[in-house]
Amino acid sequence: PAVTDTPAEDAALATPHTEVGAPIVRITALRKSFGAHEVLKGIDLDVMRGEVVAVIGKSGSGKSTLLRCINGLEVFQEGSLTVDGKPLLHDSAQAMRELRQRVGMIFQSFNLFPHLTVGGNVMLAPRLVKKRKPVENEARARALLARVGLAEKFDAMPDQLSGGQQQRVAIARALAMDPAVMLCDEITSALDPELVGEVLRVVESLADEGMTLLMVTHEMGFARKVADRVIFMHQGRVHESGPPDAIFGAPQTAELKQFLSSLH
Ligand code: ADP
Ligand code: MG
């Protein structure tokens, strides 16, 4: 469904940058170390257009580092990574800027700009980076805030919102850049339990609308319901992966069995 008020933008959103069936994220033999500590030990992972991939695993298994490599926040030593068909080249500032425009990321902490209104938060990057015109930018921002259920908060300041509302603004802000893929790193972990559902419902609606999602989550019920595929990471490797019913219902490896039984 359309998320903008302008036909040109809708067309731009609907135009695939890669052919249908091509991976939006393609990761091959990726290795990443911090000093002598190898944290990612050869990751192969493709995320297809419209696919929802959940990443699970113990703390320290490398989940956040993997996401941070995909949006260029971390430099990796070996392997290759392409986003929307474009290779990630750390030595090209221009390539990195383009990459960041194509990859949306939402963190556990919402990181809204505290001195800007909600609308200002959503409009900032499109104005600065995409040079989106003010009238169109505001229309997009209002449409996106409506999409996350916050139409009436356009002029509010972030500290007037609950954590769940702030996280939904962060989602709208990421969507405003028209990302090819959205990376979510434990985006409900900092929320009070009663606020988790409203954020997960927004993520589920994005999944339903065909957004490509790669999400690290502790919400196993949510992963089981929404993900097309689940990746279990263990000690810097994809240790097991498959459809949610297989991963949760018939885990194959001792490590995954142990991880799942540690959850309850
Ligand atoms: P997860 O998200 O699965 O909990 P992380 O990707 O955050 O795991 O961390 C994986 C490993 O990398 C951990 O051992 C962590 O201590 C280490 N690590 C993460 N970030 C850094 C960093 N900036 N410097 C050094 N070590 C790091
Ligand atoms: Mg993490």
PDB file of C-alpha atoms and ligand atoms in Angstrom:
ATOM      1  CA  PRO A   1       0.000   0.000   0.000  1.00  0.00           C
ATOM      2  CA  ALA A   2       1.003   3.571  -0.625  1.00  0.00           C
ATOM      3  CA  VAL A   3       2.732   5.346   2.227  1.00  0.00           C
ATOM      4  CA  THR A   4       3.140   8.681   0.517  1.00  0.00           C
ATOM      5  CA  ASP A   5       0.885  11.357  -0.810  1.00  0.00           C
ATOM      6  CA  THR A   6       2.691  11.739  -4.108  1.00  0.00           C
ATOM      7  CA  PRO A   7       2.380   9.294  -7.002  1.00  0.00           C
ATOM      8  CA  ALA A   8       6.024   9.831  -7.976  1.00  0.00           C
ATOM      9  CA  GLU A   9       7.222   8.751  -4.563  1.00  0.00           C
ATOM     10  CA  ASP A  10       4.930   5.756  -4.529  1.00  0.00           C
ATOM     11  CA  ALA A  11       6.354   4.712  -7.873  1.00  0.00           C
ATOM     12  CA  ALA A  12       9.885   5.170  -6.566  1.00  0.00           C
ATOM     13  CA  LEU A  13       9.105   3.029  -3.550  1.00  0.00           C
ATOM     14  CA  ALA A  14       7.559   0.339  -5.702  1.00  0.00           C
ATOM     15  CA  THR A  15      10.463   0.184  -8.155  1.00  0.00           C
ATOM     16  CA  PRO A  16      12.801  -2.645  -7.246  1.00  0.00           C
ATOM     17  CA  HIS A  17      16.472  -1.691  -7.313  1.00  0.00           C
ATOM     18  CA  THR A  18      17.387  -5.313  -7.859  1.00  0.00           C
ATOM     19  CA  GLU A  19      15.474  -7.899  -9.816  1.00  0.00           C
ATOM     20  CA  VAL A  20      12.720  -9.745  -8.026  1.00  0.00           C
ATOM     21  CA  GLY A  21      14.104 -12.781  -6.259  1.00  0.00           C
ATOM     22  CA  ALA A  22      17.518 -11.225  -5.825  1.00  0.00           C
ATOM     23  CA  PRO A  23      18.843 -10.914  -2.298  1.00  0.00           C
ATOM     24  CA  ILE A  24      18.623  -7.482  -0.710  1.00  0.00           C
ATOM     25  CA  VAL A  25      21.429  -8.435   1.665  1.00  0.00           C
ATOM     26  CA  ARG A  26      24.064 -10.924   0.532  1.00  0.00           C
ATOM     27  CA  ILE A  27      26.759 -11.876   3.018  1.00  0.00           C
ATOM     28  CA  THR A  28      29.532 -14.249   2.014  1.00  0.00           C
ATOM     29  CA  ALA A  29      32.245 -15.698   4.279  1.00  0.00           C
ATOM     30  CA  LEU A  30      32.168 -12.638   6.505  1.00  0.00           C
ATOM     31  CA  ARG A  31      34.791 -12.485   9.233  1.00  0.00           C
ATOM     32  CA  LYS A  32      35.073  -9.762  11.823  1.00  0.00           C
ATOM     33  CA  SER A  33      37.552  -9.415  14.675  1.00  0.00           C
ATOM     34  CA  PHE A  34      38.055  -6.935  17.444  1.00  0.00           C
ATOM     35  CA  GLY A  35      41.830  -7.096  17.874  1.00  0.00           C
ATOM     36  CA  ALA A  36      42.684 -10.765  18.330  1.00  0.00           C
ATOM     37  CA  HIS A  37      39.089 -11.658  19.211  1.00  0.00           C
ATOM     38  CA  GLU A  38      37.274 -13.104  16.207  1.00  0.00           C
ATOM     39  CA  VAL A  39      33.599 -12.351  16.728  1.00  0.00           C
ATOM     40  CA  LEU A  40      32.158 -13.377  13.332  1.00  0.00           C
ATOM     41  CA  LYS A  41      33.786 -16.544  12.031  1.00  0.00           C
ATOM     42  CA  GLY A  42      32.565 -16.850   8.474  1.00  0.00           C
ATOM     43  CA  ILE A  43      28.943 -15.825   8.040  1.00  0.00           C
ATOM     44  CA  ASP A  44      26.986 -16.693   4.896  1.00  0.00           C
ATOM     45  CA  LEU A  45      23.533 -15.194   4.798  1.00  0.00           C
ATOM     46  CA  ASP A  46      21.184 -13.974   2.083  1.00  0.00           C
ATOM     47  CA  VAL A  47      18.072 -11.994   2.891  1.00  0.00           C
ATOM     48  CA  MET A  48      15.615 -11.890   0.002  1.00  0.00           C
ATOM     49  CA  ARG A  49      13.319  -9.027  -0.903  1.00  0.00           C
ATOM     50  CA  GLY A  50      10.305  -9.036   1.399  1.00  0.00           C
ATOM     51  CA  GLU A  51      11.769 -11.697   3.634  1.00  0.00           C
ATOM     52  CA  VAL A  52      11.561 -11.458   7.420  1.00  0.00           C
ATOM     53  CA  VAL A  53      14.566 -13.044   9.098  1.00  0.00           C
ATOM     54  CA  ALA A  54      14.833 -13.304  12.874  1.00  0.00           C
ATOM     55  CA  VAL A  55      18.254 -13.678  14.488  1.00  0.00           C
ATOM     56  CA  ILE A  56      18.393 -15.397  17.854  1.00  0.00           C
ATOM     57  CA  GLY A  57      21.216 -16.549  20.101  1.00  0.00           C
ATOM     58  CA  LYS A  58      22.966 -16.013  23.389  1.00  0.00           C
ATOM     59  CA  SER A  59      24.412 -12.696  24.448  1.00  0.00           C
ATOM     60  CA  GLY A  60      27.871 -12.332  22.919  1.00  0.00           C
ATOM     61  CA  SER A  61      27.210 -14.638  19.950  1.00  0.00           C
ATOM     62  CA  GLY A  62      27.775 -11.786  17.490  1.00  0.00           C
ATOM     63  CA  LYS A  63      24.217 -10.747  16.569  1.00  0.00           C
ATOM     64  CA  SER A  64      24.670  -7.005  17.020  1.00  0.00           C
ATOM     65  CA  THR A  65      28.073  -7.047  15.354  1.00  0.00           C
ATOM     66  CA  LEU A  66      26.528  -8.732  12.322  1.00  0.00           C
ATOM     67  CA  LEU A  67      23.850  -6.045  12.008  1.00  0.00           C
ATOM     68  CA  ARG A  68      26.423  -3.309  12.548  1.00  0.00           C
ATOM     69  CA  CYS A  69      28.533  -4.735   9.718  1.00  0.00           C
ATOM     70  CA  ILE A  70      25.535  -4.642   7.373  1.00  0.00           C
ATOM     71  CA  ASN A  71      24.942  -0.936   7.861  1.00  0.00           C
ATOM     72  CA  GLY A  72      28.616  -0.073   7.808  1.00  0.00           C
ATOM     73  CA  LEU A  73      29.001   0.779  11.489  1.00  0.00           C
ATOM     74  CA  GLU A  74      31.712  -1.871  11.811  1.00  0.00           C
ATOM     75  CA  VAL A  75      34.596  -2.600   9.478  1.00  0.00           C
ATOM     76  CA  PHE A  76      35.076  -6.297   8.745  1.00  0.00           C
ATOM     77  CA  GLN A  77      38.294  -8.060   7.756  1.00  0.00           C
ATOM     78  CA  GLU A  78      37.237 -10.774   5.324  1.00  0.00           C
ATOM     79  CA  GLY A  79      34.357 -11.754   3.115  1.00  0.00           C
ATOM     80  CA  SER A  80      31.911  -9.668   1.150  1.00  0.00           C
ATOM     81  CA  LEU A  81      28.660  -7.934   1.778  1.00  0.00           C
ATOM     82  CA  THR A  82      26.273  -6.425  -0.740  1.00  0.00           C
ATOM     83  CA  VAL A  83      23.150  -4.424  -0.015  1.00  0.00           C
ATOM     84  CA  ASP A  84      20.618  -4.042  -2.787  1.00  0.00           C
ATOM     85  CA  GLY A  85      23.195  -5.281  -5.251  1.00  0.00           C
ATOM     86  CA  LYS A  86      25.874  -2.801  -4.219  1.00  0.00           C
ATOM     87  CA  PRO A  87      29.051  -4.049  -2.538  1.00  0.00           C
ATOM     88  CA  LEU A  88      29.950  -2.487   0.777  1.00  0.00           C
ATOM     89  CA  LEU A  89      33.215  -0.645   0.246  1.00  0.00           C
ATOM     90  CA  HIS A  90      34.655   0.818   3.410  1.00  0.00           C
ATOM     91  CA  ASP A  91      37.217   2.924   1.551  1.00  0.00           C
ATOM     92  CA  SER A  92      34.581   4.837  -0.413  1.00  0.00           C
ATOM     93  CA  ALA A  93      32.858   7.563   1.594  1.00  0.00           C
ATOM     94  CA  GLN A  94      30.315   7.987  -1.188  1.00  0.00           C
ATOM     95  CA  ALA A  95      29.491   4.273  -1.218  1.00  0.00           C
ATOM     96  CA  MET A  96      29.101   4.309   2.569  1.00  0.00           C
ATOM     97  CA  ARG A  97      26.720   7.273   2.420  1.00  0.00           C
ATOM     98  CA  GLU A  98      24.613   5.496  -0.177  1.00  0.00           C
ATOM     99  CA  LEU A  99      24.640   2.325   1.866  1.00  0.00           C
ATOM    100  CA  ARG A 100      23.397   4.097   4.982  1.00  0.00           C
ATOM    101  CA  GLN A 101      20.520   5.497   2.952  1.00  0.00           C
ATOM    102  CA  ARG A 102      19.495   2.021   1.855  1.00  0.00           C
ATOM    103  CA  VAL A 103      19.737   0.412   5.299  1.00  0.00           C
ATOM    104  CA  GLY A 104      17.424   1.469   8.106  1.00  0.00           C
ATOM    105  CA  MET A 105      18.409   0.540  11.621  1.00  0.00           C
ATOM    106  CA  ILE A 106      16.530   0.662  14.891  1.00  0.00           C
ATOM    107  CA  PHE A 107      18.249   0.062  18.185  1.00  0.00           C
ATOM    108  CA  GLN A 108      17.253  -0.920  21.685  1.00  0.00           C
ATOM    109  CA  SER A 109      17.668   2.710  22.739  1.00  0.00           C
ATOM    110  CA  PHE A 110      15.488   4.968  20.656  1.00  0.00           C
ATOM    111  CA  ASN A 111      18.050   7.755  20.177  1.00  0.00           C
ATOM    112  CA  LEU A 112      15.556  10.408  19.125  1.00  0.00           C
ATOM    113  CA  PHE A 113      16.978  13.904  18.883  1.00  0.00           C
ATOM    114  CA  PRO A 114      15.680  15.376  22.165  1.00  0.00           C
ATOM    115  CA  HIS A 115      15.639  18.998  21.014  1.00  0.00           C
ATOM    116  CA  LEU A 116      13.541  18.287  17.903  1.00  0.00           C
ATOM    117  CA  THR A 117       9.826  17.622  17.741  1.00  0.00           C
ATOM    118  CA  VAL A 118       8.584  14.217  16.690  1.00  0.00           C
ATOM    119  CA  GLY A 119       7.925  15.558  13.199  1.00  0.00           C
ATOM    120  CA  GLY A 120      11.347  17.208  13.180  1.00  0.00           C
ATOM    121  CA  ASN A 121      12.968  13.887  14.007  1.00  0.00           C
ATOM    122  CA  VAL A 122      11.252  12.179  11.091  1.00  0.00           C
ATOM    123  CA  MET A 123      11.963  14.996   8.611  1.00  0.00           C
ATOM    124  CA  LEU A 124      15.628  15.683   9.434  1.00  0.00           C
ATOM    125  CA  ALA A 125      17.484  13.038   7.437  1.00  0.00           C
ATOM    126  CA  PRO A 126      15.273  13.253   4.322  1.00  0.00           C
ATOM    127  CA  ARG A 127      15.812  17.021   4.318  1.00  0.00           C
ATOM    128  CA  LEU A 128      19.584  16.887   4.819  1.00  0.00           C
ATOM    129  CA  VAL A 129      20.438  13.753   2.887  1.00  0.00           C
ATOM    130  CA  LYS A 130      17.706  13.368   0.286  1.00  0.00           C
ATOM    131  CA  LYS A 131      17.042  17.123  -0.112  1.00  0.00           C
ATOM    132  CA  ARG A 132      13.349  16.343   0.065  1.00  0.00           C
ATOM    133  CA  LYS A 133      11.245  19.481  -0.393  1.00  0.00           C
ATOM    134  CA  PRO A 134       9.579  20.825   2.784  1.00  0.00           C
ATOM    135  CA  VAL A 135       5.955  20.319   1.739  1.00  0.00           C
ATOM    136  CA  GLU A 136       6.556  16.802   0.512  1.00  0.00           C
ATOM    137  CA  ASN A 137       8.792  16.015   3.494  1.00  0.00           C
ATOM    138  CA  GLU A 138       6.118  17.041   5.964  1.00  0.00           C
ATOM    139  CA  ALA A 139       3.451  15.076   4.093  1.00  0.00           C
ATOM    140  CA  ARG A 140       5.652  11.974   4.164  1.00  0.00           C
ATOM    141  CA  ALA A 141       6.435  12.441   7.856  1.00  0.00           C
ATOM    142  CA  ARG A 142       2.763  12.834   8.739  1.00  0.00           C
ATOM    143  CA  ALA A 143       1.849   9.764   6.703  1.00  0.00           C
ATOM    144  CA  LEU A 144       4.568   7.708   8.368  1.00  0.00           C
ATOM    145  CA  LEU A 145       3.579   8.861  11.846  1.00  0.00           C
ATOM    146  CA  ALA A 146       0.008   7.885  11.036  1.00  0.00           C
ATOM    147  CA  ARG A 147       1.280   4.501   9.903  1.00  0.00           C
ATOM    148  CA  VAL A 148       2.884   3.882  13.314  1.00  0.00           C
ATOM    149  CA  GLY A 149      -0.215   5.165  15.107  1.00  0.00           C
ATOM    150  CA  LEU A 150       1.166   8.547  16.138  1.00  0.00           C
ATOM    151  CA  ALA A 151      -0.520  11.003  13.777  1.00  0.00           C
ATOM    152  CA  GLU A 152      -1.409  13.339  16.618  1.00  0.00           C
ATOM    153  CA  LYS A 153       2.156  13.532  17.994  1.00  0.00           C
ATOM    154  CA  PHE A 154       3.722  15.465  15.120  1.00  0.00           C
ATOM    155  CA  ASP A 155       4.403  18.535  17.273  1.00  0.00           C
ATOM    156  CA  ALA A 156       5.175  16.729  20.529  1.00  0.00           C
ATOM    157  CA  MET A 157       8.662  16.588  22.017  1.00  0.00           C
ATOM    158  CA  PRO A 158      10.235  13.134  22.482  1.00  0.00           C
ATOM    159  CA  ASP A 159      10.303  13.384  26.286  1.00  0.00           C
ATOM    160  CA  GLN A 160       6.526  13.780  26.289  1.00  0.00           C
ATOM    161  CA  LEU A 161       6.165  10.286  24.817  1.00  0.00           C
ATOM    162  CA  SER A 162       6.257   6.841  26.369  1.00  0.00           C
ATOM    163  CA  GLY A 163       9.098   4.497  25.467  1.00  0.00           C
ATOM    164  CA  GLY A 164       6.844   2.562  23.133  1.00  0.00           C
ATOM    165  CA  GLN A 165       5.781   5.741  21.372  1.00  0.00           C
ATOM    166  CA  GLN A 166       9.398   6.909  21.072  1.00  0.00           C
ATOM    167  CA  GLN A 167      10.382   3.607  19.519  1.00  0.00           C
ATOM    168  CA  ARG A 168       7.524   3.914  17.034  1.00  0.00           C
ATOM    169  CA  VAL A 169       8.811   7.385  16.103  1.00  0.00           C
ATOM    170  CA  ALA A 170      12.243   5.814  15.579  1.00  0.00           C
ATOM    171  CA  ILE A 171      10.620   3.332  13.192  1.00  0.00           C
ATOM    172  CA  ALA A 172       8.879   6.145  11.287  1.00  0.00           C
ATOM    173  CA  ARG A 173      12.170   8.039  11.134  1.00  0.00           C
ATOM    174  CA  ALA A 174      13.941   5.036   9.642  1.00  0.00           C
ATOM    175  CA  LEU A 175      11.133   4.471   7.121  1.00  0.00           C
ATOM    176  CA  ALA A 176      11.358   8.095   5.986  1.00  0.00           C
ATOM    177  CA  MET A 177      14.627   7.251   4.231  1.00  0.00           C
ATOM    178  CA  ASP A 178      12.921   4.538   2.119  1.00  0.00           C
ATOM    179  CA  PRO A 179      15.280   1.793   3.232  1.00  0.00           C
ATOM    180  CA  ALA A 180      15.674  -1.368   1.158  1.00  0.00           C
ATOM    181  CA  VAL A 181      16.043  -3.329   4.373  1.00  0.00           C
ATOM    182  CA  MET A 182      15.325  -2.583   8.000  1.00  0.00           C
ATOM    183  CA  LEU A 183      17.630  -3.907  10.689  1.00  0.00           C
ATOM    184  CA  CYS A 184      16.178  -4.168  14.192  1.00  0.00           C
ATOM    185  CA  ASP A 185      18.419  -4.909  17.162  1.00  0.00           C
ATOM    186  CA  GLU A 186      16.389  -5.977  20.193  1.00  0.00           C
ATOM    187  CA  ILE A 187      14.117  -3.005  19.734  1.00  0.00           C
ATOM    188  CA  THR A 188      11.767  -3.950  22.574  1.00  0.00           C
ATOM    189  CA  SER A 189      14.388  -4.900  25.158  1.00  0.00           C
ATOM    190  CA  ALA A 190      14.440  -1.501  26.867  1.00  0.00           C
ATOM    191  CA  LEU A 191      10.650  -1.219  27.075  1.00  0.00           C
ATOM    192  CA  ASP A 192       8.360  -1.871  29.985  1.00  0.00           C
ATOM    193  CA  PRO A 193       6.482  -5.113  29.281  1.00  0.00           C
ATOM    194  CA  GLU A 194       3.165  -3.384  28.698  1.00  0.00           C
ATOM    195  CA  LEU A 195       4.699  -1.298  25.877  1.00  0.00           C
ATOM    196  CA  VAL A 196       6.267  -4.176  23.945  1.00  0.00           C
ATOM    197  CA  GLY A 197       3.098  -5.158  22.098  1.00  0.00           C
ATOM    198  CA  GLU A 198       2.475  -1.796  20.431  1.00  0.00           C
ATOM    199  CA  VAL A 199       5.984  -1.801  18.934  1.00  0.00           C
ATOM    200  CA  LEU A 200       5.790  -5.422  17.809  1.00  0.00           C
ATOM    201  CA  ARG A 201       2.449  -4.732  16.135  1.00  0.00           C
ATOM    202  CA  VAL A 202       4.066  -1.984  14.072  1.00  0.00           C
ATOM    203  CA  VAL A 203       6.917  -4.292  13.068  1.00  0.00           C
ATOM    204  CA  GLU A 204       4.412  -6.977  12.142  1.00  0.00           C
ATOM    205  CA  SER A 205       2.528  -4.497   9.951  1.00  0.00           C
ATOM    206  CA  LEU A 206       5.774  -3.661   8.149  1.00  0.00           C
ATOM    207  CA  ALA A 207       6.364  -7.353   7.575  1.00  0.00           C
ATOM    208  CA  ASP A 208       2.828  -7.756   6.246  1.00  0.00           C
ATOM    209  CA  GLU A 209       3.390  -4.871   3.843  1.00  0.00           C
ATOM    210  CA  GLY A 210       6.465  -6.529   2.385  1.00  0.00           C
ATOM    211  CA  MET A 211       9.329  -4.697   4.107  1.00  0.00           C
ATOM    212  CA  THR A 212      12.537  -6.701   4.148  1.00  0.00           C
ATOM    213  CA  LEU A 213      13.415  -7.179   7.806  1.00  0.00           C
ATOM    214  CA  LEU A 214      16.412  -8.600   9.624  1.00  0.00           C
ATOM    215  CA  MET A 215      15.688  -8.526  13.314  1.00  0.00           C
ATOM    216  CA  VAL A 216      17.571  -9.619  16.371  1.00  0.00           C
ATOM    217  CA  THR A 217      14.942 -10.444  18.950  1.00  0.00           C
ATOM    218  CA  HIS A 218      14.396 -12.067  22.316  1.00  0.00           C
ATOM    219  CA  GLU A 219      10.678 -12.257  21.607  1.00  0.00           C
ATOM    220  CA  MET A 220      10.509 -15.886  20.525  1.00  0.00           C
ATOM    221  CA  GLY A 221       6.728 -15.910  20.185  1.00  0.00           C
ATOM    222  CA  PHE A 222       6.971 -12.958  17.851  1.00  0.00           C
ATOM    223  CA  ALA A 223       9.790 -14.524  15.835  1.00  0.00           C
ATOM    224  CA  ARG A 224       7.785 -17.704  15.490  1.00  0.00           C
ATOM    225  CA  LYS A 225       4.724 -15.841  14.281  1.00  0.00           C
ATOM    226  CA  VAL A 226       6.268 -13.234  11.977  1.00  0.00           C
ATOM    227  CA  ALA A 227       9.595 -14.567  10.670  1.00  0.00           C
ATOM    228  CA  ASP A 228       9.925 -16.478   7.418  1.00  0.00           C
ATOM    229  CA  ARG A 229      13.270 -17.816   8.579  1.00  0.00           C
ATOM    230  CA  VAL A 230      15.125 -17.955  11.877  1.00  0.00           C
ATOM    231  CA  ILE A 231      18.907 -17.831  12.224  1.00  0.00           C
ATOM    232  CA  PHE A 232      20.452 -19.197  15.412  1.00  0.00           C
ATOM    233  CA  MET A 233      23.873 -17.700  16.034  1.00  0.00           C
ATOM    234  CA  HIS A 234      26.377 -19.391  18.305  1.00  0.00           C
ATOM    235  CA  GLN A 235      29.962 -18.317  18.878  1.00  0.00           C
ATOM    236  CA  GLY A 236      30.164 -16.167  15.779  1.00  0.00           C
ATOM    237  CA  ARG A 237      28.602 -18.641  13.360  1.00  0.00           C
ATOM    238  CA  VAL A 238      25.177 -19.363  11.943  1.00  0.00           C
ATOM    239  CA  HIS A 239      24.818 -22.574  13.877  1.00  0.00           C
ATOM    240  CA  GLU A 240      21.358 -23.529  12.709  1.00  0.00           C
ATOM    241  CA  SER A 241      18.731 -21.911  10.505  1.00  0.00           C
ATOM    242  CA  GLY A 242      15.350 -22.753   9.101  1.00  0.00           C
ATOM    243  CA  PRO A 243      11.658 -21.977   9.166  1.00  0.00           C
ATOM    244  CA  PRO A 244      10.343 -20.971  12.602  1.00  0.00           C
ATOM    245  CA  ASP A 245       8.428 -24.188  13.134  1.00  0.00           C
ATOM    246  CA  ALA A 246      11.577 -26.241  12.577  1.00  0.00           C
ATOM    247  CA  ILE A 247      13.851 -24.028  14.674  1.00  0.00           C
ATOM    248  CA  PHE A 248      11.466 -23.805  17.613  1.00  0.00           C
ATOM    249  CA  GLY A 249       9.626 -27.096  17.194  1.00  0.00           C
ATOM    250  CA  ALA A 250      12.392 -29.430  16.091  1.00  0.00           C
ATOM    251  CA  PRO A 251      15.819 -27.969  16.915  1.00  0.00           C
ATOM    252  CA  GLN A 252      18.619 -30.149  15.548  1.00  0.00           C
ATOM    253  CA  THR A 253      21.741 -29.140  17.428  1.00  0.00           C
ATOM    254  CA  ALA A 254      22.516 -29.508  21.119  1.00  0.00           C
ATOM    255  CA  GLU A 255      23.425 -25.812  21.270  1.00  0.00           C
ATOM    256  CA  LEU A 256      20.061 -24.637  19.951  1.00  0.00           C
ATOM    257  CA  LYS A 257      18.193 -27.068  22.197  1.00  0.00           C
ATOM    258  CA  GLN A 258      20.099 -25.723  25.170  1.00  0.00           C
ATOM    259  CA  PHE A 259      19.507 -22.109  24.161  1.00  0.00           C
ATOM    260  CA  LEU A 260      15.773 -22.638  23.768  1.00  0.00           C
ATOM    261  CA  SER A 261      15.450 -24.481  27.063  1.00  0.00           C
ATOM    262  CA  SER A 262      17.360 -21.675  28.817  1.00  0.00           C
ATOM    263  CA  LEU A 263      14.550 -19.284  27.867  1.00  0.00           C
ATOM    264  CA  HIS A 264      11.874 -20.809  30.056  1.00  0.00           C
TER     265      HIS A 264
HETATM  266  P1  ADP B   1      25.332 -10.093  20.781  1.00  0.00           P
HETATM  267  O1  ADP B   1      24.673  -8.952  20.122  1.00  0.00           O
HETATM  268  O2  ADP B   1      24.971 -11.419  20.198  1.00  0.00           O
HETATM  269  O3  ADP B   1      25.135 -10.085  22.278  1.00  0.00           O
HETATM  270  P2  ADP B   1      27.769  -8.730  20.100  1.00  0.00           P
HETATM  271  O4  ADP B   1      27.820  -8.698  18.618  1.00  0.00           O
HETATM  272  O5  ADP B   1      27.358  -7.504  20.800  1.00  0.00           O
HETATM  273  O6  ADP B   1      26.902  -9.978  20.560  1.00  0.00           O
HETATM  274  O7  ADP B   1      29.202  -9.121  20.651  1.00  0.00           O
HETATM  275  C1  ADP B   1      29.906 -10.253  20.192  1.00  0.00           C
HETATM  276  C2  ADP B   1      31.278 -10.260  20.821  1.00  0.00           C
HETATM  277  O8  ADP B   1      32.017  -9.155  20.336  1.00  0.00           O
HETATM  278  C3  ADP B   1      31.261 -10.161  22.327  1.00  0.00           C
HETATM  279  O9  ADP B   1      32.283 -10.984  22.838  1.00  0.00           O
HETATM  280  C4  ADP B   1      31.584  -8.718  22.570  1.00  0.00           C
HETATM  281  O10 ADP B   1      32.237  -8.547  23.801  1.00  0.00           O
HETATM  282  C5  ADP B   1      32.500  -8.394  21.417  1.00  0.00           C
HETATM  283  N1  ADP B   1      32.438  -6.987  21.029  1.00  0.00           N
HETATM  284  C6  ADP B   1      31.348  -6.340  20.559  1.00  0.00           C
HETATM  285  N2  ADP B   1      31.631  -5.052  20.272  1.00  0.00           N
HETATM  286  C7  ADP B   1      32.935  -4.875  20.575  1.00  0.00           C
HETATM  287  C8  ADP B   1      33.849  -3.772  20.495  1.00  0.00           C
HETATM  288  N3  ADP B   1      33.440  -2.578  20.026  1.00  0.00           N
HETATM  289  N4  ADP B   1      35.102  -3.978  20.893  1.00  0.00           N
HETATM  290  C9  ADP B   1      35.523  -5.172  21.336  1.00  0.00           C
HETATM  291  N5  ADP B   1      34.741  -6.260  21.424  1.00  0.00           N
HETATM  292  C10 ADP B   1      33.464  -6.120  21.056  1.00  0.00           C
HETATM  293 MG    MG B   2      23.395  -7.487  20.839  1.00  0.00          MG
END
